[in-house]
Coordinates of C-alpha atoms in Angstrom, one line a residue:
Chain Y
M53 CA 20.3 42.4 -0.1
E54 CA 20.7 38.8 1.5
K55 CA 23.0 38.7 4.4
K56 CA 25.9 36.7 4.0
V57 CA 26.7 34.2 7.2
K58 CA 30.0 33.0 7.9
I59 CA 30.6 29.6 7.7
S60 CA 33.6 26.6 8.2
A61 CA 34.1 26.5 4.0
S62 CA 36.2 22.8 4.8
A63 CA 33.6 21.6 6.8
Y64 CA 30.3 22.5 4.5
R65 CA 32.9 20.6 1.7
V66 CA 33.1 16.9 3.9
L67 CA 29.4 17.5 4.9
L68 CA 27.9 17.6 1.5
L69 CA 30.4 14.8 0.6
L70 CA 28.6 13.0 3.5
Q71 CA 25.5 14.0 2.0
K72 CA 26.4 12.9 -1.4
L73 CA 27.8 9.5 -0.2
N74 CA 24.5 8.9 1.8
E75 CA 22.5 9.4 -1.9
N76 CA 24.8 7.2 -4.1
D77 CA 28.1 5.9 -4.4
C78 CA 30.6 8.4 -5.8
D79 CA 34.5 8.3 -7.2
I80 CA 36.7 10.5 -6.9
E81 CA 35.3 12.3 -10.6
D82 CA 31.6 12.2 -9.0
I83 CA 32.7 14.6 -6.0
N84 CA 34.6 16.3 -7.8
K85 CA 31.3 17.1 -10.3
F86 CA 29.2 17.7 -6.6
F87 CA 31.9 20.4 -5.6
L88 CA 32.1 22.0 -8.7
E89 CA 28.3 22.6 -9.2
D90 CA 27.9 23.5 -5.4
P91 CA 26.9 27.2 -5.8
Y92 CA 29.2 27.3 -2.2
I93 CA 32.4 25.8 -3.8
S94 CA 32.3 26.0 -7.7
R95 CA 36.1 24.5 -7.8
L96 CA 38.1 21.5 -7.9
F97 CA 40.4 19.5 -5.3
S98 CA 42.7 17.3 -5.5
K99 CA 42.3 13.4 -4.5
D100 CA 44.6 14.0 -1.7
V101 CA 42.3 16.7 -0.1
I102 CA 39.1 14.0 -0.8
L103 CA 41.0 12.0 1.0
K104 CA 41.4 13.9 4.0
Y105 CA 37.2 14.5 4.0
I106 CA 36.9 10.6 3.8
N107 CA 39.5 10.1 6.3
T108 CA 37.3 12.6 8.3
L109 CA 34.4 11.1 7.4
R110 CA 35.8 7.5 8.6
T111 CA 37.0 9.1 11.6
A112 CA 33.8 10.4 12.7
G113 CA 32.5 6.7 12.6
Y114 CA 31.2 6.4 9.3
D115 CA 31.9 2.8 7.6
I116 CA 32.9 4.0 3.8
S117 CA 34.1 0.9 1.6
K118 CA 37.5 1.6 0.0
P119 CA 36.7 1.7 -4.0
C120 CA 37.2 -1.5 -5.8
V121 CA 36.7 -3.3 -9.2
A122 CA 33.9 -4.4 -7.4
S123 CA 32.2 -1.6 -6.4
K124 CA 33.3 0.5 -9.9
H125 CA 36.1 2.4 -8.2
C126 CA 33.2 4.0 -6.1
Y127 CA 33.5 4.9 -2.4
K128 CA 30.3 3.8 -0.4
L129 CA 28.8 4.6 2.7
N130 CA 27.5 1.2 4.5
N131 CA 25.3 3.0 6.8
A132 CA 22.8 6.2 6.8
P133 CA 24.1 8.8 8.4
V134 CA 20.9 9.0 10.9
E135 CA 19.2 5.9 11.9
I136 CA 15.1 4.8 11.4
E137 CA 14.3 2.6 14.7
F138 CA 11.5 0.1 13.8
S139 CA 9.4 -1.8 16.0
E140 CA 9.4 -5.5 16.2
A141 CA 6.3 -5.3 14.8
E142 CA 7.5 -3.4 11.6
I143 CA 10.3 -5.1 11.4
K144 CA 8.1 -8.7 10.5
T145 CA 5.7 -6.6 8.7
L146 CA 9.0 -5.4 6.6
A147 CA 9.8 -9.2 6.1
L148 CA 6.2 -10.3 5.7
L149 CA 6.4 -8.0 2.3
K150 CA 9.0 -9.6 1.1
K151 CA 7.4 -13.1 1.5
Y152 CA 4.7 -11.7 -0.5
A153 CA 6.9 -10.2 -3.1
Q154 CA 8.5 -13.2 -3.7
S155 CA 4.6 -15.3 -3.6
L156 CA 3.9 -13.3 -6.6
H157 CA 6.8 -14.7 -8.7
Q158 CA 7.1 -11.0 -10.7
K159 CA 10.7 -10.4 -11.5
R160 CA 9.7 -6.5 -11.3
L161 CA 7.7 -6.5 -7.9
L162 CA 11.0 -8.6 -6.2
E163 CA 13.8 -6.2 -7.2
N164 CA 11.6 -2.9 -6.5
Y165 CA 11.2 -4.3 -3.4
H166 CA 14.9 -5.5 -2.8
S167 CA 16.2 -2.3 -3.5
F168 CA 13.6 -0.6 -1.2
L169 CA 14.9 -3.4 1.4
K170 CA 19.0 -2.5 0.6
K171 CA 18.3 1.1 0.8
L172 CA 15.8 0.7 4.1
K173 CA 18.8 -1.4 5.6
R174 CA 21.5 1.3 5.8
Y175 CA 19.2 2.9 7.9
M176 CA 18.8 0.5 10.6
P177 CA 21.1 -0.3 13.7
N178 CA 22.8 -3.4 13.3
E179 CA 21.0 -5.6 15.6
Q180 CA 17.3 -4.3 13.7
K181 CA 19.0 -6.0 11.0
E182 CA 19.7 -9.0 12.0
K183 CA 16.0 -9.2 13.4
L184 CA 14.9 -8.7 9.9
E185 CA 17.6 -11.6 8.0
N186 CA 16.0 -14.0 11.2
C187 CA 12.6 -12.8 10.3
C188 CA 13.1 -13.4 7.0
N189 CA 14.6 -16.4 7.3
D190 CA 12.0 -18.2 9.4
L191 CA 9.5 -17.1 6.8
E192 CA 11.4 -18.9 4.2
K193 CA 10.5 -22.1 6.0
N194 CA 6.7 -21.2 6.4
N195 CA 4.9 -23.0 3.2
T196 CA 1.1 -22.0 3.8
A197 CA -0.8 -21.9 1.0
T198 CA -1.0 -17.8 1.2
F199 CA 2.2 -17.8 0.1
T200 CA 3.1 -21.0 -2.1
K201 CA -0.5 -21.0 -4.3
F202 CA 0.5 -19.4 -7.5
D203 CA 4.0 -21.5 -7.2
H204 CA 2.3 -23.9 -9.7
Y205 CA 2.1 -20.6 -12.1
S206 CA 5.9 -19.3 -11.4
N207 CA 7.1 -19.7 -14.8
L208 CA 4.1 -18.9 -17.0
I209 CA 3.8 -15.6 -14.8
K210 CA 7.2 -14.9 -15.1
K211 CA 6.9 -15.4 -18.9
L212 CA 3.6 -13.2 -19.1
E213 CA 6.0 -10.7 -17.3
Q214 CA 8.4 -11.2 -20.0
Y215 CA 6.1 -10.5 -22.8
I216 CA 4.3 -7.3 -21.1
A217 CA 7.6 -5.8 -20.9
E218 CA 8.7 -6.7 -24.8
K219 CA 5.0 -5.5 -25.7
Q220 CA 4.5 -7.8 -28.8
R221 CA 1.4 -9.4 -29.4
V222 CA 0.8 -13.0 -28.6
E223 CA -1.7 -16.3 -29.1
I224 CA -2.9 -17.3 -26.5
K225 CA -4.7 -20.9 -26.5
Y226 CA -7.3 -21.6 -23.6
R227 CA -10.2 -23.4 -22.4
I228 CA -12.9 -21.9 -19.6
P229 CA -14.4 -25.1 -17.6
S230 CA -18.2 -24.4 -18.5
E231 CA -17.3 -24.0 -22.3
E232 CA -16.1 -27.2 -24.0
A233 CA -13.9 -25.8 -26.5
E234 CA -10.6 -24.4 -26.7
K235 CA -10.7 -21.2 -27.4
L236 CA -7.5 -18.9 -29.3
A237 CA -6.9 -15.6 -29.5
L238 CA -4.8 -13.2 -30.7
M239 CA -3.9 -10.7 -27.7
E240 CA -2.3 -7.4 -26.5
L241 CA -0.9 -8.4 -23.3
Q242 CA -1.9 -5.4 -20.6
C243 CA -1.4 -6.3 -16.5
I244 CA -1.4 -9.5 -14.3
K245 CA -3.8 -9.1 -11.6
Y246 CA -3.9 -11.1 -8.5
E247 CA -7.2 -12.3 -7.2
P248 CA -7.3 -14.4 -3.6
N249 CA -7.3 -17.6 -5.3
D250 CA -6.1 -16.7 -9.4
V251 CA -4.1 -15.2 -11.2
C252 CA -5.2 -13.5 -14.4
I253 CA -4.2 -11.8 -17.4
I254 CA -5.7 -8.6 -18.7
C255 CA -5.3 -8.6 -22.6
Y256 CA -6.8 -6.9 -25.4
N257 CA -8.2 -9.0 -28.2
I258 CA -7.1 -8.0 -31.5
I259 CA -10.1 -9.3 -33.4
T260 CA -12.9 -8.5 -31.1
N261 CA -11.5 -5.3 -29.8
Q262 CA -12.7 -6.5 -26.1
V263 CA -10.6 -6.2 -23.1
N264 CA -10.5 -9.9 -21.4
S265 CA -9.4 -10.9 -18.5
I266 CA -8.1 -14.6 -18.3
K267 CA -7.8 -16.6 -15.7
I268 CA -3.8 -18.1 -16.2
S269 CA -5.0 -21.5 -14.9
Q270 CA -7.1 -21.2 -18.5
I271 CA -4.3 -21.2 -20.3
L272 CA -2.9 -24.0 -22.6
D273 CA 0.0 -22.4 -24.4
I274 CA 1.1 -19.2 -25.5
K275 CA 3.0 -18.1 -28.1
Q276 CA 4.7 -14.3 -28.7
L277 CA 4.8 -13.6 -32.1
P278 CA 7.0 -11.3 -34.0
V279 CA 4.8 -8.3 -34.1
V280 CA 4.7 -5.3 -31.7
S281 CA 1.9 -3.8 -30.2
K282 CA 1.2 -1.3 -32.4
I283 CA -2.7 -0.8 -31.3
S284 CA -3.0 1.9 -28.6
Q285 CA -6.1 0.9 -27.3
I286 CA -8.5 3.5 -25.7
L287 CA -11.0 1.7 -22.9
C288 CA -14.1 2.4 -23.4
P289 CA -15.8 4.2 -20.6
V290 CA -18.7 3.3 -18.8
I291 CA -21.0 6.0 -17.9
F292 CA -23.1 5.0 -14.4
K293 CA -25.2 7.4 -12.1
I294 CA -25.6 6.6 -8.2
K295 CA -28.5 7.9 -6.4
G296 CA -29.5 8.0 -3.0
K297 CA -27.1 7.5 0.2
L298 CA -24.6 5.2 -1.7
A299 CA -24.0 8.5 -3.3
E300 CA -23.1 10.3 -0.3
V301 CA -20.4 7.1 0.7
Y302 CA -19.4 5.8 -3.2
R303 CA -15.5 4.9 -2.8
P304 CA -14.1 5.5 -6.4
Y305 CA -12.2 2.3 -8.0
E306 CA -8.8 3.2 -9.2
D307 CA -10.3 3.4 -13.1
E308 CA -13.0 6.1 -12.4
R309 CA -13.8 9.3 -11.7
L310 CA -16.8 10.7 -10.1
T311 CA -18.5 14.3 -11.3
P312 CA -19.5 16.6 -8.2
P313 CA -23.3 15.9 -6.7
D314 CA -25.9 16.9 -8.8
A315 CA -29.0 19.5 -7.4
K316 CA -30.9 15.7 -6.0
G317 CA -27.5 14.5 -5.0
H318 CA -26.5 11.8 -7.1
I319 CA -23.0 11.4 -8.8
A320 CA -22.0 10.3 -11.9
V321 CA -19.2 7.9 -12.4
T322 CA -17.7 7.0 -15.3
A323 CA -15.7 4.0 -15.1
Y324 CA -13.1 3.0 -17.7
S325 CA -12.6 -0.9 -17.1
N326 CA -11.1 -2.9 -18.9
D327 CA -13.8 -6.0 -18.1
I328 CA -17.6 -4.8 -19.0
E329 CA -19.0 -8.3 -18.4
S330 CA -17.4 -7.8 -14.0
L331 CA -18.4 -4.1 -14.1
L332 CA -22.3 -4.6 -14.8
K333 CA -21.9 -7.7 -12.3
R334 CA -20.7 -5.1 -9.5
L335 CA -23.2 -3.0 -10.3
L336 CA -26.1 -4.9 -10.3
R337 CA -25.0 -4.9 -6.0
Y338 CA -26.1 -1.7 -6.0
E339 CA -29.7 -2.4 -7.1
A340 CA -32.0 0.1 -8.1
N341 CA -29.4 3.2 -6.8
C342 CA -27.3 2.9 -10.0
E343 CA -28.2 3.0 -13.2
V344 CA -25.8 2.8 -16.5
L345 CA -26.0 5.7 -18.8
Y346 CA -23.5 5.2 -21.1
P347 CA -23.1 3.7 -23.9
K348 CA -25.8 1.8 -25.4
M349 CA -24.1 -1.4 -26.0
A350 CA -23.2 -0.9 -21.8
R351 CA -26.6 -0.1 -21.1
D352 CA -28.3 -2.3 -23.4
K353 CA -26.2 -5.4 -21.7
M354 CA -27.6 -4.1 -18.5
I355 CA -30.6 -4.5 -19.0
N356 CA -30.1 -7.7 -20.5
L357 CA -28.6 -8.9 -17.4
I358 CA -31.5 -8.0 -15.5
K359 CA -33.8 -9.5 -17.8
T360 CA -32.2 -12.7 -17.9
T361 CA -31.8 -13.1 -14.4
I362 CA -35.5 -12.3 -13.6
N363 CA -35.9 -15.3 -15.7
N364 CA -34.6 -17.5 -13.5
Y365 CA -37.2 -17.0 -11.0
Q366 CA -39.8 -17.4 -13.7
Chain D
M263 CA 24.5 6.1 16.4
Q264 CA 26.5 4.3 14.8
N265 CA 28.9 7.6 14.7
Q266 CA 30.2 8.4 18.3
F267 CA 33.4 9.5 17.5
Q268 CA 36.4 8.7 19.2
R269 CA 39.7 10.6 18.7
S270 CA 42.6 8.6 20.3
D271 CA 45.4 8.9 17.6
Y272 CA 46.4 12.6 16.9
S273 CA 48.8 11.7 14.8
E274 CA 46.1 11.8 11.6
L275 CA 45.2 15.2 12.6
D276 CA 47.1 16.3 9.8
N277 CA 44.9 13.9 8.0
I278 CA 41.4 15.0 9.1
S279 CA 39.2 17.9 8.9
L280 CA 38.9 18.6 13.3
T281 CA 36.3 21.7 12.6
A282 CA 34.2 19.0 10.3
L283 CA 34.6 16.6 12.7
R284 CA 33.1 19.1 15.5
I285 CA 30.1 20.0 13.6
I286 CA 29.3 16.2 12.7
Y287 CA 29.6 16.0 16.1
I288 CA 27.5 18.6 16.9
F289 CA 24.8 17.1 14.1
N290 CA 24.7 13.9 16.1
M291 CA 24.0 16.0 19.4
L292 CA 21.4 17.1 18.0
L293 CA 20.0 13.8 16.6
K294 CA 19.5 12.3 19.9
S295 CA 18.3 15.8 21.9
P296 CA 18.0 19.5 22.2
C297 CA 21.4 21.1 23.3
D298 CA 22.5 24.6 24.5
D299 CA 26.0 25.9 24.0
K300 CA 27.6 24.6 27.3
E301 CA 26.0 21.1 26.7
I302 CA 27.4 21.3 23.0
N303 CA 31.6 22.0 24.8
Q304 CA 30.8 19.7 27.7
K305 CA 29.9 17.1 25.4
L306 CA 32.9 18.0 22.9
K307 CA 35.2 17.6 25.7
E308 CA 34.1 14.6 26.8
Q309 CA 34.6 13.5 23.0
I310 CA 37.9 15.0 22.1
E311 CA 40.7 15.0 24.0
D312 CA 42.1 18.7 25.3
S313 CA 39.4 20.0 23.0
R314 CA 39.4 24.2 23.8
E315 CA 35.9 25.8 24.5
L316 CA 33.9 27.1 21.6
S317 CA 32.8 29.9 22.2
K318 CA 28.7 31.5 21.0
D319 CA 30.6 32.5 17.6
T320 CA 32.1 29.5 16.9
I321 CA 29.1 27.7 17.2
C322 CA 27.2 30.1 16.0
I323 CA 29.7 29.3 12.7
Y324 CA 29.3 25.9 12.7
L325 CA 25.2 25.8 12.9
H326 CA 25.4 28.2 9.9
T327 CA 27.5 25.5 8.3
L328 CA 24.7 22.7 9.1
R329 CA 21.9 25.5 8.1
L330 CA 23.6 26.1 5.0
L331 CA 23.8 22.3 4.1
G332 CA 19.7 21.7 4.8
C333 CA 19.5 21.7 8.8
A334 CA 16.7 23.1 10.1
I335 CA 17.4 24.5 13.4
T336 CA 16.1 26.6 15.5
R337 CA 17.5 29.7 17.6
P338 CA 18.0 29.6 21.4
T339 CA 14.9 30.9 23.0
R340 CA 12.8 31.0 25.9
T341 CA 10.3 28.7 24.4
N342 CA 13.0 26.5 23.9
N343 CA 14.8 26.6 26.8
F344 CA 17.5 28.2 25.2
K345 CA 18.4 25.4 23.3
Y346 CA 18.9 24.6 19.8
V347 CA 16.7 22.3 18.5
L348 CA 17.2 20.1 15.1
L349 CA 13.7 19.8 13.4
L350 CA 15.0 18.9 9.8
H351 CA 18.7 17.4 8.6
P352 CA 19.2 16.9 4.7
F353 CA 20.1 13.1 4.9
K354 CA 16.8 11.1 5.2
F355 CA 15.0 8.5 3.2
H356 CA 14.5 8.4 0.0
I357 CA 12.7 6.1 -2.3
T358 CA 11.7 5.9 -6.3
K359 CA 8.3 5.6 -7.3
K360 CA 9.1 2.3 -9.0
E361 CA 9.8 1.2 -5.2
M362 CA 6.6 3.2 -3.6
E363 CA 4.1 1.5 -6.3
T364 CA 5.2 -1.8 -5.6
L365 CA 4.9 -1.3 -1.5
M366 CA 1.3 -0.3 -2.4
E367 CA 0.6 -3.3 -4.6
L368 CA 1.5 -5.4 -1.9
R369 CA -0.7 -3.6 0.1
K370 CA -3.5 -4.1 -2.3
Y371 CA -3.1 -7.3 -2.3
V372 CA -2.9 -8.1 1.6
S373 CA -6.3 -6.4 1.3
S374 CA -7.5 -8.6 -1.4
L375 CA -6.8 -11.4 0.9
C376 CA -9.0 -9.7 3.4
E377 CA -6.3 -10.5 5.8
W378 CA -6.9 -7.1 8.2
K379 CA -4.4 -7.5 10.6
T380 CA -1.5 -7.4 8.3
A381 CA -3.1 -4.6 6.3
V382 CA -3.3 -2.4 10.0
E383 CA 0.7 -3.4 10.0
I384 CA 1.4 -1.9 6.5
D385 CA -0.6 1.1 7.4
D386 CA 1.7 1.5 10.7
L387 CA 5.0 0.6 8.8
F388 CA 4.2 2.7 5.7
D389 CA 3.9 5.5 8.9
T390 CA 6.7 5.5 10.3
I391 CA 8.5 5.5 6.8
S392 CA 6.5 8.5 5.5
A393 CA 7.7 9.8 8.5
H394 CA 11.9 9.5 7.5
L395 CA 11.2 10.7 4.2
T396 CA 13.1 13.6 2.5
P397 CA 9.9 16.6 2.1
S398 CA 9.6 15.9 -1.8
T399 CA 9.6 12.2 -1.0
K400 CA 7.0 11.9 1.6
K401 CA 4.7 14.1 -0.7
L402 CA 5.2 12.0 -3.6
F403 CA 4.6 8.7 -1.2
H404 CA 1.5 10.4 0.1
S405 CA 0.0 11.0 -3.5
T406 CA 0.4 7.5 -4.3
Q407 CA -0.7 6.4 -1.4
K408 CA -3.8 8.6 -2.7
S409 CA -4.0 7.1 -5.9
S410 CA -3.0 3.5 -5.8
L411 CA -4.7 3.4 -2.7
S412 CA -7.8 5.2 -3.5
R413 CA -10.6 2.4 -2.6
E414 CA -8.7 0.9 0.3
I415 CA -9.6 2.8 3.8
T416 CA -6.5 2.8 5.8
S417 CA -6.6 2.1 9.3
N418 CA -4.8 5.2 10.5
T419 CA -8.1 6.9 10.3
F420 CA -9.8 4.8 13.1
F421 CA -10.3 7.3 15.9
H422 CA -10.7 3.8 17.8
D423 CA -7.5 1.6 19.2
I424 CA -8.7 -1.6 16.4
K425 CA -6.5 -4.5 18.3
Q426 CA -8.9 -3.1 21.7
L427 CA -11.9 -3.8 19.1
E428 CA -10.2 -7.3 18.7
K429 CA -9.7 -7.9 22.3
Y430 CA -13.7 -6.8 22.8
C431 CA -15.0 -9.1 19.9
K432 CA -12.9 -11.9 21.7
Q433 CA -14.8 -11.1 24.6
N434 CA -17.9 -10.7 23.0
K435 CA -18.6 -7.5 24.6
T436 CA -21.8 -5.6 24.1
L437 CA -21.0 -2.4 23.1
T438 CA -22.6 0.9 22.1
L439 CA -20.9 2.5 19.3
L440 CA -21.6 6.1 17.8
Y441 CA -22.1 5.3 14.0
N442 CA -22.3 7.5 11.5
S443 CA -24.5 5.7 9.3
P444 CA -25.0 6.3 5.5
E445 CA -28.7 5.7 5.9
S446 CA -29.5 7.5 8.4
G447 CA -26.3 9.7 9.9
E448 CA -25.1 9.9 13.6
K449 CA -26.5 7.0 15.8
N450 CA -26.2 4.9 18.9
I451 CA -25.7 1.1 17.8
T452 CA -25.5 -1.3 20.5
L453 CA -24.0 -4.8 19.3
A454 CA -22.3 -8.2 20.7
A455 CA -19.3 -7.7 19.4
E456 CA -18.1 -10.5 17.4
K457 CA -15.2 -10.2 14.8
I458 CA -12.9 -7.8 12.8
T459 CA -13.0 -8.5 9.5
M460 CA -11.7 -6.5 5.7
E461 CA -13.9 -6.9 2.5
N462 CA -13.5 -4.6 -0.6
G463 CA -10.7 -2.4 0.9
A464 CA -12.6 -1.8 4.0
F465 CA -12.8 -2.7 7.7
Y466 CA -15.6 -4.0 9.1
I467 CA -17.1 -5.2 12.5
W468 CA -19.3 -7.9 13.4
G469 CA -22.1 -8.5 16.1
Y470 CA -25.2 -9.4 16.8
N471 CA -28.2 -6.6 17.6
E472 CA -30.6 -7.9 20.1
D473 CA -33.2 -5.2 19.1
T474 CA -33.5 -6.1 15.4
E475 CA -32.4 -9.8 16.2
T476 CA -29.9 -9.2 12.8
T477 CA -26.2 -9.7 12.8
M478 CA -24.8 -6.2 11.5
Y479 CA -21.2 -5.5 10.4
L480 CA -20.2 -1.8 10.9
R481 CA -17.3 0.0 8.9
L482 CA -14.5 0.8 11.4
D483 CA -14.1 4.1 9.5
R484 CA -17.8 5.2 10.5
I485 CA -17.4 4.2 14.3
L486 CA -17.3 7.6 15.7
D487 CA -16.9 6.9 19.3
I488 CA -17.2 3.8 21.6
K489 CA -19.5 5.3 24.2
S490 CA -20.2 2.0 26.5
V491 CA -18.3 -1.6 26.9
S492 CA -20.9 -3.8 29.2
L493 CA -19.1 -5.4 31.3
R494 CA -20.6 -9.0 31.4
K495 CA -19.7 -11.4 28.3
N496 CA -22.6 -12.5 26.2
K497 CA -23.6 -15.9 25.3
I498 CA -26.0 -14.6 22.5
K499 CA -26.1 -17.4 19.4
P500 CA -26.7 -15.7 16.5
K501 CA -30.0 -16.0 14.5
L502 CA -29.2 -17.9 10.7
F503 CA -31.4 -19.3 8.2
T504 CA -30.2 -21.3 5.2
V505 CA -30.9 -20.1 2.2
K506 CA -30.3 -23.1 -0.5
Y507 CA -28.9 -21.4 -4.3
K508 CA -28.3 -22.9 -8.1
L509 CA -24.3 -21.3 -9.3
Q510 CA -24.0 -22.0 -13.3
G511 CA -21.1 -21.4 -16.2
K512 CA -18.0 -19.1 -15.1
S513 CA -19.6 -18.4 -11.0
T514 CA -19.4 -22.3 -10.3
C515 CA -15.4 -21.4 -10.7
E516 CA -16.0 -19.1 -7.5
V517 CA -14.5 -19.6 -4.4
L518 CA -17.1 -19.7 -1.9
S519 CA -17.0 -18.6 1.5
E520 CA -16.6 -20.3 5.1
E521 CA -20.7 -20.0 5.5
D522 CA -21.4 -22.1 2.1
F523 CA -21.2 -25.9 1.8
I524 CA -21.5 -27.5 -1.8
L525 CA -24.9 -29.8 -1.9
E526 CA -24.5 -30.9 -5.7
K527 CA -22.1 -31.1 -7.8
K528 CA -22.9 -30.8 -11.4
E529 CA -20.7 -30.1 -15.1
N530 CA -22.0 -27.0 -15.7
E531 CA -24.0 -26.4 -12.5
I532 CA -23.6 -26.5 -8.2
I533 CA -26.2 -26.4 -5.4
V534 CA -24.7 -24.2 -2.7
E535 CA -26.3 -24.0 0.8
S536 CA -25.3 -21.3 2.9
K537 CA -25.8 -19.8 6.5
V538 CA -27.1 -16.7 5.9
R539 CA -25.9 -14.2 8.8
N540 CA -27.0 -11.1 7.0
K541 CA -29.8 -10.7 4.5
F542 CA -27.9 -7.2 2.8
R543 CA -24.7 -8.8 2.4
F544 CA -26.2 -12.2 0.9
F545 CA -28.7 -10.3 -1.4
Q546 CA -25.5 -8.5 -2.9
K547 CA -23.1 -11.6 -3.1
I548 CA -26.2 -13.3 -5.0
L549 CA -26.7 -10.1 -7.1
S550 CA -22.7 -10.3 -7.8
Y551 CA -22.6 -13.7 -9.3
G552 CA -26.1 -12.1 -12.5
N553 CA -28.2 -14.6 -14.2
E554 CA -25.4 -16.9 -13.1
C555 CA -27.1 -17.3 -9.9
T556 CA -30.6 -18.6 -8.4
I557 CA -32.3 -18.8 -5.2
I558 CA -33.9 -22.2 -5.0
D559 CA -35.2 -21.7 -1.0
P560 CA -36.4 -20.1 0.7
P561 CA -39.2 -19.0 -1.1
E562 CA -39.8 -15.2 0.1
L563 CA -35.9 -14.3 -0.4
K564 CA -36.7 -15.3 -3.9
E565 CA -39.6 -13.3 -3.4
E566 CA -37.4 -10.5 -2.1
I567 CA -35.0 -10.9 -4.9
T568 CA -37.4 -10.5 -7.7
T569 CA -38.8 -7.9 -6.7
K570 CA -35.3 -5.6 -6.4
L571 CA -34.8 -7.2 -9.6
K572 CA -38.1 -5.7 -10.8
N573 CA -37.5 -2.2 -9.4
M574 CA -34.2 -2.3 -11.0
L575 CA -35.5 -3.0 -14.7
R576 CA -38.4 -0.6 -13.9
L577 CA -35.9 2.3 -13.6
Y578 CA -34.2 1.6 -17.0
N579 CA -37.6 1.6 -18.7
D580 CA -39.0 4.9 -16.8
S581 CA -36.0 7.0 -17.6
G582 CA -36.2 7.0 -21.0
I583 CA -32.5 7.3 -22.0
E584 CA -31.7 6.7 -25.4
C585 CA -27.5 6.8 -25.7

């Protein structure tokens, strides 16, 4: 039988309240719900008692905002009960990450980073919060190409992000510089991909059943269609074999799965790639240490790619 | 800590729980450093006027209250100098999966920009954040890190201090490194350190090897030890060879590196001259352009790449796989 330990019941309630306020803003009703659900309390308390507990926390030095309409009548613990100290370099990195999140122009990234930073600030000592604020302000003035190169596409990125979230088909008109004619395609948008100097949209072409990567600088026009994406497109895996020493040190990409090495030390890689052309070009780099096995279409494309490259030298 | 308790107004006594206040104060004491019964009483007296001496049993009840809430506090034993040590508390930092994924996306983006210094700083920051997360959030953070940054080599896996290596590069020091080569296993490699770079999610040190008269680049996570650092400064001029190649089609839009110089630009074709430091890396770059690239000069490199391509084709002709 478990030994029953003696505790201070009222102190336990005050500390539980502190813990709950640290997790979320709470109103009297929420607080009573926690108390009722807690196996060591299991009862409700009057508003006066709860106010006494809040007052205890305030007396202990915790900054708890008064409930108001703006806070939805909730009590808010402005600083966490413990502090996290960051080095100067870490504070600068926190500010830098904010600047990078801004430079990518995606609402989702910025919102998530802001909410992370807001939570983190509760744990930071006041002087560190100030330093962070100063670093962010200093970086605001930094308009180097690293942070401004996608500014030109800001609206388009936001529009694409919205279309992705809304899961509706789109009609994209685009032009590849090496090809004269404009292209028009019905697409289902998947994700936005950033390259060092370009932003691409990865999309599924409904007509060709292929996944394309289109640089957004090549998009001439994009229209959202009143049709919800219906095709749950499954990427066709490409399986390739890696041999030799490369098999021992191969680092799989995010969309790749490895099999354990066979008796000869070879590994098979299954790549769920959304851009087979780019995948095959990458595999060329592995020279004779790599062989595309499946599907036949990818294997034939690889053979053709090697042959046409050899033809360049004949 | 912000919550240094100072009770000056006794009129508030009825409106607060004094026991809770004492326990909060003990918690804050333990956050700073381990304490024994005597220190707890002494510090409480400093904070609360007329504070009565707490008995061992009362302190025990107070600590049990904290334990029930999720604090892990050791019992005083000889090994911890008869002090209470706070090992864990329930006020740790928590972040959502979405926030974690955003952090990883930003780290990946920085890596794609080849900004190794920022990547190292982000890795350090992630370590600090992870140390303050609740156990379950920490577990999720590490699994998100592992899945989202599967190809990224994080700088905390290095045995050496990357900033020290950077100093050696700035001073062009000759280093003898114990390197775990994928080709030939562990071996000593001597090079005149030049620079640190980041590429495809991995960190590299570049340097000139006098024995082979080539510029080498070694993955930092494969360096097992720095065997020696020469005191003399080197003024070695690395051997470069000039290559001319042609890019066509979509590849003409690719961004060229600082070693490349465009000689000629036509509508769908560019001729590039490149100062090559490492032949292996150059071939990798040329091959990744596929059939949109042709080496024009020198002839021996043309021959070498043709041999490579023919070997690749032979692989497909010999294996006889029918899909």
